[in-house]
Tab-separated table of C-alpha atoms (C1' of nucleotides) in Angstrom:
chain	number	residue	atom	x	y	z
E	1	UNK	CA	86.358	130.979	110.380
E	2	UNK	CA	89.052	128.141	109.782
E	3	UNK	CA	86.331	125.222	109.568
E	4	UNK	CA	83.943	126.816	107.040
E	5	UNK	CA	86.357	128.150	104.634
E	6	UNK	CA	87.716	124.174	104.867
E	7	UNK	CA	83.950	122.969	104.485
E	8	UNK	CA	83.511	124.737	101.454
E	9	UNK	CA	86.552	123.961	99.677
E	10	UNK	CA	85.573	119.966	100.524
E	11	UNK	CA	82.260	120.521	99.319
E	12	UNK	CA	83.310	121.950	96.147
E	13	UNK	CA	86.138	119.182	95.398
E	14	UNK	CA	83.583	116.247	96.801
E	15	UNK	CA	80.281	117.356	97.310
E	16	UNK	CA	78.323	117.745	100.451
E	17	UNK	CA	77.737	113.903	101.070
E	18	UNK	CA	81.583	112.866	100.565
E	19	UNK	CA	82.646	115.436	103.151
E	20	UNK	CA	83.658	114.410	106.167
E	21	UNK	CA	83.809	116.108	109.436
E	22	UNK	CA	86.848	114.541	110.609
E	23	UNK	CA	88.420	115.823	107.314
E	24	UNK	CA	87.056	119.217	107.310
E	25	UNK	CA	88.205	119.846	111.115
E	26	UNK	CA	91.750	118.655	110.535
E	27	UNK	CA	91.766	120.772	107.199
E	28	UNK	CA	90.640	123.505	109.675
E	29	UNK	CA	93.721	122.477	112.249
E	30	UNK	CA	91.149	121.242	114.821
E	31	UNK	CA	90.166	117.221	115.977
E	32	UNK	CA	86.726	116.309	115.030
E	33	UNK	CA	86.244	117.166	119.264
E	34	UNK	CA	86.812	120.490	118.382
E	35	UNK	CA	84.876	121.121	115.706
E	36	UNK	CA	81.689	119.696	117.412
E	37	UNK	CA	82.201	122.392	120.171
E	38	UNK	CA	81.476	124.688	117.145
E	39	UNK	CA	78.829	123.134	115.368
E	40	UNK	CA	76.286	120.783	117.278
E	41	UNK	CA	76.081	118.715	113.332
E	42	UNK	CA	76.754	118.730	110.039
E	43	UNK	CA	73.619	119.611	109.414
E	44	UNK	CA	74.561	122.947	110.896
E	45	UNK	CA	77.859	123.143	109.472
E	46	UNK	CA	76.460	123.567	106.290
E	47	UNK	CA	74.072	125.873	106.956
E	48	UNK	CA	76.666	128.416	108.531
E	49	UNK	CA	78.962	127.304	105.214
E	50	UNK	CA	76.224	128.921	103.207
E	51	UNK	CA	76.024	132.181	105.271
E	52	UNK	CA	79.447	132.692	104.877
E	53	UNK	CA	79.636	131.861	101.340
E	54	UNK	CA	77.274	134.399	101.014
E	55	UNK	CA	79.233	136.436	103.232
E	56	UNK	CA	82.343	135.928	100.866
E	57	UNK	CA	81.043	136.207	97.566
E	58	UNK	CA	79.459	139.561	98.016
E	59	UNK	CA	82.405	141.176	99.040
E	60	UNK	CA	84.181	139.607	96.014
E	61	UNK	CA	81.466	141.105	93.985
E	62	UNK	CA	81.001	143.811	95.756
E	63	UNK	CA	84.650	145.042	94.902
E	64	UNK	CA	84.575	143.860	91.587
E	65	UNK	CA	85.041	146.196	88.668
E	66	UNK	CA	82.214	145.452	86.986
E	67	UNK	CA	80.471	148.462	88.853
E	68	UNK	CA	82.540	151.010	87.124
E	69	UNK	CA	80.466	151.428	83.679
E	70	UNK	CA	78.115	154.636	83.837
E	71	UNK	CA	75.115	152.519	81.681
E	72	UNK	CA	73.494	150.032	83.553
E	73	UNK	CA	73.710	147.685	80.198
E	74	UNK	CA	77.402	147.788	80.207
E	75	UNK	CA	77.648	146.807	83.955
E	76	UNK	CA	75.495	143.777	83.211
E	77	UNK	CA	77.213	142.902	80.694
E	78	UNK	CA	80.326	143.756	82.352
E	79	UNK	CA	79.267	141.528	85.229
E	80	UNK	CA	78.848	138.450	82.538
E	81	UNK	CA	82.129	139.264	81.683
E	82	UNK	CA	83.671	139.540	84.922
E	83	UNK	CA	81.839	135.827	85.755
E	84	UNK	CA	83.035	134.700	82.714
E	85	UNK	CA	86.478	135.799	83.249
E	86	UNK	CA	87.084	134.158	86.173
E	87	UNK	CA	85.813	130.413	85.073
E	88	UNK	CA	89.389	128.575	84.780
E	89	UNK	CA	92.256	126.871	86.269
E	90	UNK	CA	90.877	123.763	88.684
E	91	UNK	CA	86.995	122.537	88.410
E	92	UNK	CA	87.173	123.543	92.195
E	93	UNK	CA	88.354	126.981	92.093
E	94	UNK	CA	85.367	128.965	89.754
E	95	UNK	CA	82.082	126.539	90.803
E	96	UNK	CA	79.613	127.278	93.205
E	97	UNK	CA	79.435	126.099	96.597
E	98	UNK	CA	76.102	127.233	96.593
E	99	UNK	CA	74.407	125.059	93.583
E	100	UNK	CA	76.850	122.120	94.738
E	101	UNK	CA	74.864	121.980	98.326
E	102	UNK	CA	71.192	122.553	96.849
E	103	UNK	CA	71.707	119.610	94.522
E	104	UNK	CA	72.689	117.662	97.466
E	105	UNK	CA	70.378	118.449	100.132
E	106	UNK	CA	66.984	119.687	98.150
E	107	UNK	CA	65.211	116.702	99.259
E	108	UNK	CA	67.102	115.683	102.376
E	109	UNK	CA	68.171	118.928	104.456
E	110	UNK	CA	65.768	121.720	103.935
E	111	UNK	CA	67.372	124.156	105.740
E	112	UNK	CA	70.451	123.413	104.183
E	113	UNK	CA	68.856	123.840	101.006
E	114	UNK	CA	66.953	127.222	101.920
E	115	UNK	CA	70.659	128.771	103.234
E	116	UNK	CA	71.829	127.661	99.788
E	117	UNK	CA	68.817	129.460	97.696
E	118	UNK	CA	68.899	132.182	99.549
E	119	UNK	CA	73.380	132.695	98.786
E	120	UNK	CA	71.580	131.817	94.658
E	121	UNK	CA	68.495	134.255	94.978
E	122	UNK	CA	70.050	137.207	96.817
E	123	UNK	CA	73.540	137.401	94.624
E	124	UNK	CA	70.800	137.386	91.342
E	125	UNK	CA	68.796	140.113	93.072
E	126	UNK	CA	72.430	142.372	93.275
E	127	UNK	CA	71.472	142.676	89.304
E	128	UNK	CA	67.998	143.317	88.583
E	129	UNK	CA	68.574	147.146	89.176
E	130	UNK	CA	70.691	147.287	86.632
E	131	UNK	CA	68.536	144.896	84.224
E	132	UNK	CA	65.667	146.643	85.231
E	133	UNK	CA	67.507	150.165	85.086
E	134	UNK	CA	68.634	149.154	81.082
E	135	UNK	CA	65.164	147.529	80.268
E	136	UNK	CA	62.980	150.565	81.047
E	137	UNK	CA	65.605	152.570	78.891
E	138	UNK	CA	65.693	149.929	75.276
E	139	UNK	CA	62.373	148.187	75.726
E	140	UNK	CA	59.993	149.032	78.749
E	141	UNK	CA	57.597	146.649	77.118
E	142	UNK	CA	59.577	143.522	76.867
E	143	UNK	CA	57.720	140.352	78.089
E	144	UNK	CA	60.219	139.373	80.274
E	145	UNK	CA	60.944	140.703	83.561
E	146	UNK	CA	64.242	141.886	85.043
E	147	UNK	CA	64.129	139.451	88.221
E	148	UNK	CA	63.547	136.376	85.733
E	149	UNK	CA	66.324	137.378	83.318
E	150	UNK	CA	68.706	137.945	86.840
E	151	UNK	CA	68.069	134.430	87.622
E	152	UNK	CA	68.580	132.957	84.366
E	153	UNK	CA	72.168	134.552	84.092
E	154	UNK	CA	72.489	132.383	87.910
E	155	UNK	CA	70.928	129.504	85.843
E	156	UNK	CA	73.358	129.746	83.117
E	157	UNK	CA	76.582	129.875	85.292
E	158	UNK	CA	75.097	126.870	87.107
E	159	UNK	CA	74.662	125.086	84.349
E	160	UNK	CA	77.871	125.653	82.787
E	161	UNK	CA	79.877	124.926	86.328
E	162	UNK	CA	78.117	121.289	85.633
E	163	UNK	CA	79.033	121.282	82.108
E	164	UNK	CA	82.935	122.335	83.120
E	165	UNK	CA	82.422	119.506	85.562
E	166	UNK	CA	81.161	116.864	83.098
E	167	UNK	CA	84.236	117.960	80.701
E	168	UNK	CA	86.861	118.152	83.083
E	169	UNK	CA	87.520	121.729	82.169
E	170	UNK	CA	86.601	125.079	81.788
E	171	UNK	CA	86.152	125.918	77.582
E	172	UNK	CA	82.980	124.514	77.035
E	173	UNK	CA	81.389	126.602	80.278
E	174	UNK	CA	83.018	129.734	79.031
E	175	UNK	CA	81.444	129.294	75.720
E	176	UNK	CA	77.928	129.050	77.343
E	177	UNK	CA	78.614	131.816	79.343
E	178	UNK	CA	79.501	133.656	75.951
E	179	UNK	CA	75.835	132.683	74.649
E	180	UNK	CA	74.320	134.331	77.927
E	181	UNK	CA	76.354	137.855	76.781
E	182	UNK	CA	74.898	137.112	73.037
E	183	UNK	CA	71.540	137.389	74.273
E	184	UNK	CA	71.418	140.264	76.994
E	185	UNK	CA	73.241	141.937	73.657
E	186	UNK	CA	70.275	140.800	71.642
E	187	UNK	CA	67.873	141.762	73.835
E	188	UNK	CA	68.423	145.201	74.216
E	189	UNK	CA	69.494	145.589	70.587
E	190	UNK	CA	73.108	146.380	71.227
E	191	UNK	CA	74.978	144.875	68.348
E	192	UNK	CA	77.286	141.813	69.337
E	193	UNK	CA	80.280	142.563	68.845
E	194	UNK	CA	82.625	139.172	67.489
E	195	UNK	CA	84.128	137.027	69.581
E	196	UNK	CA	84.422	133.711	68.544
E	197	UNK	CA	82.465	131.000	69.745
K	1	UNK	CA	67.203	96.224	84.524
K	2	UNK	CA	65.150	97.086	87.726
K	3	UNK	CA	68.571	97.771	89.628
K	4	UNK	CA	69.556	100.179	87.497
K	5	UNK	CA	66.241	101.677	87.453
K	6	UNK	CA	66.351	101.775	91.091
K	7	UNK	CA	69.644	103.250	91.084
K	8	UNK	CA	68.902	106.333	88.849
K	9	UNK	CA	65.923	107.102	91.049
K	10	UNK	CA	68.017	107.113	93.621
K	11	UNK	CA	70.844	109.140	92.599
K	12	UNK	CA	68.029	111.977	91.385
K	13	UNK	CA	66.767	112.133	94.681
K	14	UNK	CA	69.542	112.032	97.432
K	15	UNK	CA	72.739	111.932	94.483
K	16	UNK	CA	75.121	109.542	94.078
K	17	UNK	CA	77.259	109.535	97.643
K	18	UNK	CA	74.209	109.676	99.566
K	19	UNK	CA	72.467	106.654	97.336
K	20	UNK	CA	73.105	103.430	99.378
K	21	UNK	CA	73.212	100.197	97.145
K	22	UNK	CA	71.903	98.456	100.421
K	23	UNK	CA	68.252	100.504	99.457
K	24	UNK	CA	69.070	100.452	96.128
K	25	UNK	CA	69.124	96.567	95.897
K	26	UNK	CA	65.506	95.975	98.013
K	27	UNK	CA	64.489	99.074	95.879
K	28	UNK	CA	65.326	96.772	93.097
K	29	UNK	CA	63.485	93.714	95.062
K	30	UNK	CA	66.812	92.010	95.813
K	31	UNK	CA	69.287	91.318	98.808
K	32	UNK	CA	72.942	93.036	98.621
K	33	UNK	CA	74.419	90.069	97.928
K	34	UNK	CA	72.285	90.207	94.754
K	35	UNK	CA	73.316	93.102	93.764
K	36	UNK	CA	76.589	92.188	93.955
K	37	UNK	CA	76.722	89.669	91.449
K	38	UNK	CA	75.179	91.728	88.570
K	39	UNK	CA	77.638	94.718	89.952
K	40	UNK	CA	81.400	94.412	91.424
K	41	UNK	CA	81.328	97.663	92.856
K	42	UNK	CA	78.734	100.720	93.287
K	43	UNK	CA	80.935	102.980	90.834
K	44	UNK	CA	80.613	99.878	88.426
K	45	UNK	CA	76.750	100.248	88.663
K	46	UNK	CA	76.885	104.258	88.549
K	47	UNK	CA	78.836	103.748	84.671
K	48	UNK	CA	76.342	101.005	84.525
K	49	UNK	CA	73.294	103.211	85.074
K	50	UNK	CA	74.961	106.446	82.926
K	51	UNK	CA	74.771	104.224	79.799
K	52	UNK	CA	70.811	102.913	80.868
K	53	UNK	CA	70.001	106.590	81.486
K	54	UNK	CA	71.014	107.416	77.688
K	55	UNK	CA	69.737	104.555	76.247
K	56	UNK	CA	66.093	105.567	78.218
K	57	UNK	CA	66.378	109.200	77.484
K	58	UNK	CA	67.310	108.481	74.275
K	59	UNK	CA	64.481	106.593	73.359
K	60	UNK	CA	62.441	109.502	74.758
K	61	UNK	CA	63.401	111.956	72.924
K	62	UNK	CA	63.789	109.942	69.335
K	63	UNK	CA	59.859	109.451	69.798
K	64	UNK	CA	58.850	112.943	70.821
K	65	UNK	CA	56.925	114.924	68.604
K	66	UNK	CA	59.466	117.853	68.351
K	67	UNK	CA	60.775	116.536	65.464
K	68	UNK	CA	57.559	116.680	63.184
K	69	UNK	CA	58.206	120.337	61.864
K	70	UNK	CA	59.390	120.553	58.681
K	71	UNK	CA	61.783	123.381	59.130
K	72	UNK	CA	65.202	122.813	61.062
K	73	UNK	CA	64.478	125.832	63.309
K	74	UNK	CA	61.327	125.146	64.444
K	75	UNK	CA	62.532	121.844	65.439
K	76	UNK	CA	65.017	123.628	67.271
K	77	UNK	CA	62.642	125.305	69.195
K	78	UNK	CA	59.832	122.541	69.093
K	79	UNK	CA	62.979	120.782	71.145
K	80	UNK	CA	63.305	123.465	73.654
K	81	UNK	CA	59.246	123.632	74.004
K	82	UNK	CA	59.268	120.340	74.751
K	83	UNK	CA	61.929	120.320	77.350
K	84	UNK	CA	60.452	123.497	79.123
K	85	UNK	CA	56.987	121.332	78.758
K	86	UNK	CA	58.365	118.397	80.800
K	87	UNK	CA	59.485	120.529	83.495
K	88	UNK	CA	57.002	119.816	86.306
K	89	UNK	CA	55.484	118.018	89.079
K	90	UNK	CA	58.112	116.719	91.644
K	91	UNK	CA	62.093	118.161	91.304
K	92	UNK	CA	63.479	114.631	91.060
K	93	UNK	CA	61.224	113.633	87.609
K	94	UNK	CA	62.604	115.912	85.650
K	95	UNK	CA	66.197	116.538	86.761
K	96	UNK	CA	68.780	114.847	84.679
K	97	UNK	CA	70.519	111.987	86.327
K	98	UNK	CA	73.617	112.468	84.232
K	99	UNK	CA	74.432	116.260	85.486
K	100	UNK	CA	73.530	115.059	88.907
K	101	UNK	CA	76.512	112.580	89.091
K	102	UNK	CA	78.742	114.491	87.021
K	103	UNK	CA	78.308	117.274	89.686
K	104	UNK	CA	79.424	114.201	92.883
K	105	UNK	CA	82.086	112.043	91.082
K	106	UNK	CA	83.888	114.419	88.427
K	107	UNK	CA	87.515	115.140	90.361
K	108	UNK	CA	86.244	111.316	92.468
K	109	UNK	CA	85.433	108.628	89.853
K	110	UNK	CA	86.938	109.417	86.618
K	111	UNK	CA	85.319	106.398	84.775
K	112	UNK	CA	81.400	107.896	85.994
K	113	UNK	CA	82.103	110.959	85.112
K	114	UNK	CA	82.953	110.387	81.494
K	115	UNK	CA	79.868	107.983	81.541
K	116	UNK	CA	78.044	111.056	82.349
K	117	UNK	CA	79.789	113.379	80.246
K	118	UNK	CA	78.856	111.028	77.367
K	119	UNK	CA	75.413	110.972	78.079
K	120	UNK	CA	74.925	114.823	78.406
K	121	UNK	CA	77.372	115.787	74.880
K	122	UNK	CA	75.861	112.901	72.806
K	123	UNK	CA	72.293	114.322	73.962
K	124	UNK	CA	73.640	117.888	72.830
K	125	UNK	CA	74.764	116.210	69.949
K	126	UNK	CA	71.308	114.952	68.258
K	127	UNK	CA	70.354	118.780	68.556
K	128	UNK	CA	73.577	120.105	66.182
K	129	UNK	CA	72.181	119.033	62.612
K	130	UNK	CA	69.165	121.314	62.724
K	131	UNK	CA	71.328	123.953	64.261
K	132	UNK	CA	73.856	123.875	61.699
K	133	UNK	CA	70.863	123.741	58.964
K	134	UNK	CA	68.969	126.548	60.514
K	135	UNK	CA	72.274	128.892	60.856
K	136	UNK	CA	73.514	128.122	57.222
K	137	UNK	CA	69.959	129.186	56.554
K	138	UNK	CA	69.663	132.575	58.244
K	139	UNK	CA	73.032	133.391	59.256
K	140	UNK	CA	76.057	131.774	57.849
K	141	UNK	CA	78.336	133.935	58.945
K	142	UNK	CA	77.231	134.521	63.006
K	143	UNK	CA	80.719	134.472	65.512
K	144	UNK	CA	79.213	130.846	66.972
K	145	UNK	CA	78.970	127.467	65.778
K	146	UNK	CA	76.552	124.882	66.140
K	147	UNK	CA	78.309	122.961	68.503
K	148	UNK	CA	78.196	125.286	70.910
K	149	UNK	CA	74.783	126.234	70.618
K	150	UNK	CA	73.825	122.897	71.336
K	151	UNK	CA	75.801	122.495	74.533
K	152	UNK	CA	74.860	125.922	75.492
K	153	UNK	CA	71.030	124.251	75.804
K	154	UNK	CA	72.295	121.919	77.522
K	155	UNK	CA	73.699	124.086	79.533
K	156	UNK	CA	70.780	126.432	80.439
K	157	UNK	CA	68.790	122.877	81.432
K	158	UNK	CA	71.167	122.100	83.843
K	159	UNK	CA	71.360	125.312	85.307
K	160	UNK	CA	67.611	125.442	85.450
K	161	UNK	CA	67.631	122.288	87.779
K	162	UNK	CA	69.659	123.158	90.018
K	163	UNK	CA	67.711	126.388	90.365
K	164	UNK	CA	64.550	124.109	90.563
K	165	UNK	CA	66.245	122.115	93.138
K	166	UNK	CA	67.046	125.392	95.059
K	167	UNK	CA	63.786	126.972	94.796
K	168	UNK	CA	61.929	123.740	95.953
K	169	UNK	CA	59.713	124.025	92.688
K	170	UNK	CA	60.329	124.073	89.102
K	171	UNK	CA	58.486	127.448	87.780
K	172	UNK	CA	61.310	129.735	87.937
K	173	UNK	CA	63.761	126.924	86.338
K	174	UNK	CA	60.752	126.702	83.376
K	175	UNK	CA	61.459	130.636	82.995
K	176	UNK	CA	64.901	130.054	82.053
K	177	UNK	CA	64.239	127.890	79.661
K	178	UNK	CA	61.674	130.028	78.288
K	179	UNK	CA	64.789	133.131	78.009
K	180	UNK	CA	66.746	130.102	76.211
K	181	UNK	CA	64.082	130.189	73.233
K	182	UNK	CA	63.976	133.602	73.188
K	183	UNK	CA	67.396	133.380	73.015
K	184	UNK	CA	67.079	131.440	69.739
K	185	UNK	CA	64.490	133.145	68.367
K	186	UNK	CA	66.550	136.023	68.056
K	187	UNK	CA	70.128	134.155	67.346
K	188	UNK	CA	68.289	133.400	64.200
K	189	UNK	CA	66.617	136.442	63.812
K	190	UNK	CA	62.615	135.198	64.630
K	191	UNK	CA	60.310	137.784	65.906
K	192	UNK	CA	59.711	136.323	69.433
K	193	UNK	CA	56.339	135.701	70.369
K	194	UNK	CA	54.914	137.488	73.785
K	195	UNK	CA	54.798	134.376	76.149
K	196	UNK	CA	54.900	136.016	79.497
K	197	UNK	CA	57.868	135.961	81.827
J	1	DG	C1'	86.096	131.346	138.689
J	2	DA	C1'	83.802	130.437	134.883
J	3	DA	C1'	83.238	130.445	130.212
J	4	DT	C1'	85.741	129.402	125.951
J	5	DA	C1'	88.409	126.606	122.961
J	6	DC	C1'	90.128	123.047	122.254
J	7	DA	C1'	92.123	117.612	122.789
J	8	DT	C1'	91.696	112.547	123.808
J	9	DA	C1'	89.272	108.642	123.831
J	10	DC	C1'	85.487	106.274	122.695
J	11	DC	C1'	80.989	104.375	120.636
J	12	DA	C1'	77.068	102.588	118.089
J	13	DA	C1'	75.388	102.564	113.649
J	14	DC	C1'	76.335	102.280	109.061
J	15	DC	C1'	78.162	100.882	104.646
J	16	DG	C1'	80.580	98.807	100.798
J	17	DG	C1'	81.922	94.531	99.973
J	18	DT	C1'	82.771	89.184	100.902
J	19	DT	C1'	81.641	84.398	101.774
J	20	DG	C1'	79.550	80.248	101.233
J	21	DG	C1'	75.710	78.337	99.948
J	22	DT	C1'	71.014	77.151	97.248
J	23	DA	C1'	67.485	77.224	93.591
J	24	DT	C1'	66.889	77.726	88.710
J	25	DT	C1'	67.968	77.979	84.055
J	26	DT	C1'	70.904	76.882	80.132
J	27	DT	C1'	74.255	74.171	77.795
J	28	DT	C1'	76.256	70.006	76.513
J	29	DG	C1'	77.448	65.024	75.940
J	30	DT	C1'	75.535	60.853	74.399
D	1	DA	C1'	65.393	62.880	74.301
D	2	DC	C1'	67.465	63.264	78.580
D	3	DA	C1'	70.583	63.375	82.244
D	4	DA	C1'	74.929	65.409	83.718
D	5	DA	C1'	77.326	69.592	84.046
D	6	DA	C1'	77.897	74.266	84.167
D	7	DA	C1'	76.564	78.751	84.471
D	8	DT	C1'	73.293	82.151	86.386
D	9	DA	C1'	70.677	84.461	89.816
D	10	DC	C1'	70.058	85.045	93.929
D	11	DC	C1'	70.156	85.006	99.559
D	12	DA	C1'	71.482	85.224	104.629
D	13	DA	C1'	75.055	86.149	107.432
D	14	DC	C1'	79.027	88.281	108.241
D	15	DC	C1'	83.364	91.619	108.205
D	16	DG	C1'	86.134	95.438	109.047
D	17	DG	C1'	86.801	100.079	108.264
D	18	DT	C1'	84.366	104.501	108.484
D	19	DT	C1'	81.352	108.088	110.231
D	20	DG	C1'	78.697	111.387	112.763
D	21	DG	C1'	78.409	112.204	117.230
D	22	DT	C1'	79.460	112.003	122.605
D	23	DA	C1'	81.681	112.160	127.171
D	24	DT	C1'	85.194	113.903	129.668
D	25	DG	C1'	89.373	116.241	130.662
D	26	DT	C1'	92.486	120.493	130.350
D	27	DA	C1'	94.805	124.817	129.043
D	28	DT	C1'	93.792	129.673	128.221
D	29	DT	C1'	91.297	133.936	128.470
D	30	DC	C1'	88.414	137.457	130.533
DNA sequence: GAATACATACCAACCGGTTGGTATTTTTGT
DNA sequence: ACAAAAATACCAACCGGTTGGTATGTATTC
């Protein structure tokens, strides 16, 4: 759909607030009458934004060759790889629609911000097999579990899309995406390889 | 300055395009037109508030007890205790103003988002002397410098508000921070202590 | 023929900012 | 020491462009 794929990219350049509709639908090749046949509000805009961000990012990830590695380590650490690979060019072209809308709307559109958690929560759950999977192989009795270290890689690329943000480019968020491989390496005792930091 | 006061409660709650100086003025106990003569423009008061939000947190954290240990490294993590410790009650106490508007205005306002950027690397920055002193300590030689260490917590904080902000509640974002110490536990080669996660 | 997918035209509320004025405090001239 | 002057801190009312949303009409598709 035209108007969401336009609603996202807004959202990611200006945040949720600074979109407008008018802007969005003309993006989208449709008057603001038009769009409003499609979506009754904003509000709802949004909320079908987030589905299909969902929608979009799981095929991305999906087909992404981070799946290849026979250990279940390597694929994780693959996968921080893979997100780390593709932080650059524009601000707007590696963050996450996603966190952008739940830092928006946490307080003021609920189910805007529960279509958002759910595109965070469910793309973190696509890893705890494989964190889980490598755990139960290096160390079964780890005091961590594999669904809070799945999140924390989310929380790390989060933090470092604000960080790229705040600098006005991507270096600084790659290097804190580097620290997330350090530690899945530590934690399961592989030996980290160099890469400078 | 109650305005600006008024203003960073604001922004933490509904972010920057969605604060409105109209309510931020009788937040402040004054009439728009009042507001306007302390402020020329809202993005004025935004670079106004960035500088009021480092001067506050900075006072914060120069007081807090983190910095009693004698060793570099537990200050380090005394640092990180402390900010997983202050993680709590309602999403927009603890959130950070400064990654907040970084996240709205950085492709919009140039001038607030280097305000912001300030705020968030001169925080990171207080945190790099005991890094440096710890790592020259244990491991001299490690493939990461100080620097980045320091954003990197930075880092991990933001990302653990937005997940906060996602989740509705701040438990999972106090995991992450809890991964981050294990994180530097082993970086500098400390036995981590079982702290369930 | 009726549902879909739009367009045109419009609106009421809102929002950042302005204007012109008043009360209060501070500075200055003598 | 004290009044005139100037700067500060505010307010009530207003302005014009913007914004999300609506009402209504029309071409196309099934």
């Amino acid at each position: 759909m035209r108007i969401l794929d336009a609603a996202i990219a807004s959202v990611r350049q200006k945040g949720y607030a600074a979109t407008r509709v008018d802007e969005v639908a003309s993006c989208a090749g449709v008057t603001k009458g038009g769009f409003f046949h499609h979506f009754s509000s904003k509000e709802e805009m949004a909320v079908a934004a987030a589905m299909r961000w969902s929608e979009v990012t799981g095929q991305l990830f999906e087909a992404a060759p981070y799946h290849l590695p026979d250990d279940p380590l390597d694929r994780v650490l693959a996968y921080i790889d893979f997100r780390r690979d593709i932080i650059g060019g524009q601000t707007d072209e590696f963050t996450c629609f996603a966190g952008t809308l739940a830092q928006e709307t946490h307080l003021s559109a609920p189910t805007i911000r529960d279509a958002a958690r759910a595109s965070i929560f469910d793309h973190a759950q696509t890893l705890t097999a494989d964190i889980e999977a490598a755990k139960s192989r290096s160390c079964p009795d780890a005091d961590w579990t594999a669904d809070s270290l799945a999140l924390h890689t989310q929380a790390v690329l989060q933090g470092a899309f604000i960080i790229a943000k705040a600098d006005g480019g991507p270096e600084r968020a790659r290097e804190s995406v580097g620290h997330l491989r350090r530690y899945v390496e530590l934690l399961f005792g592989r030996r980290p390889k160099s890469s400078a930091n």
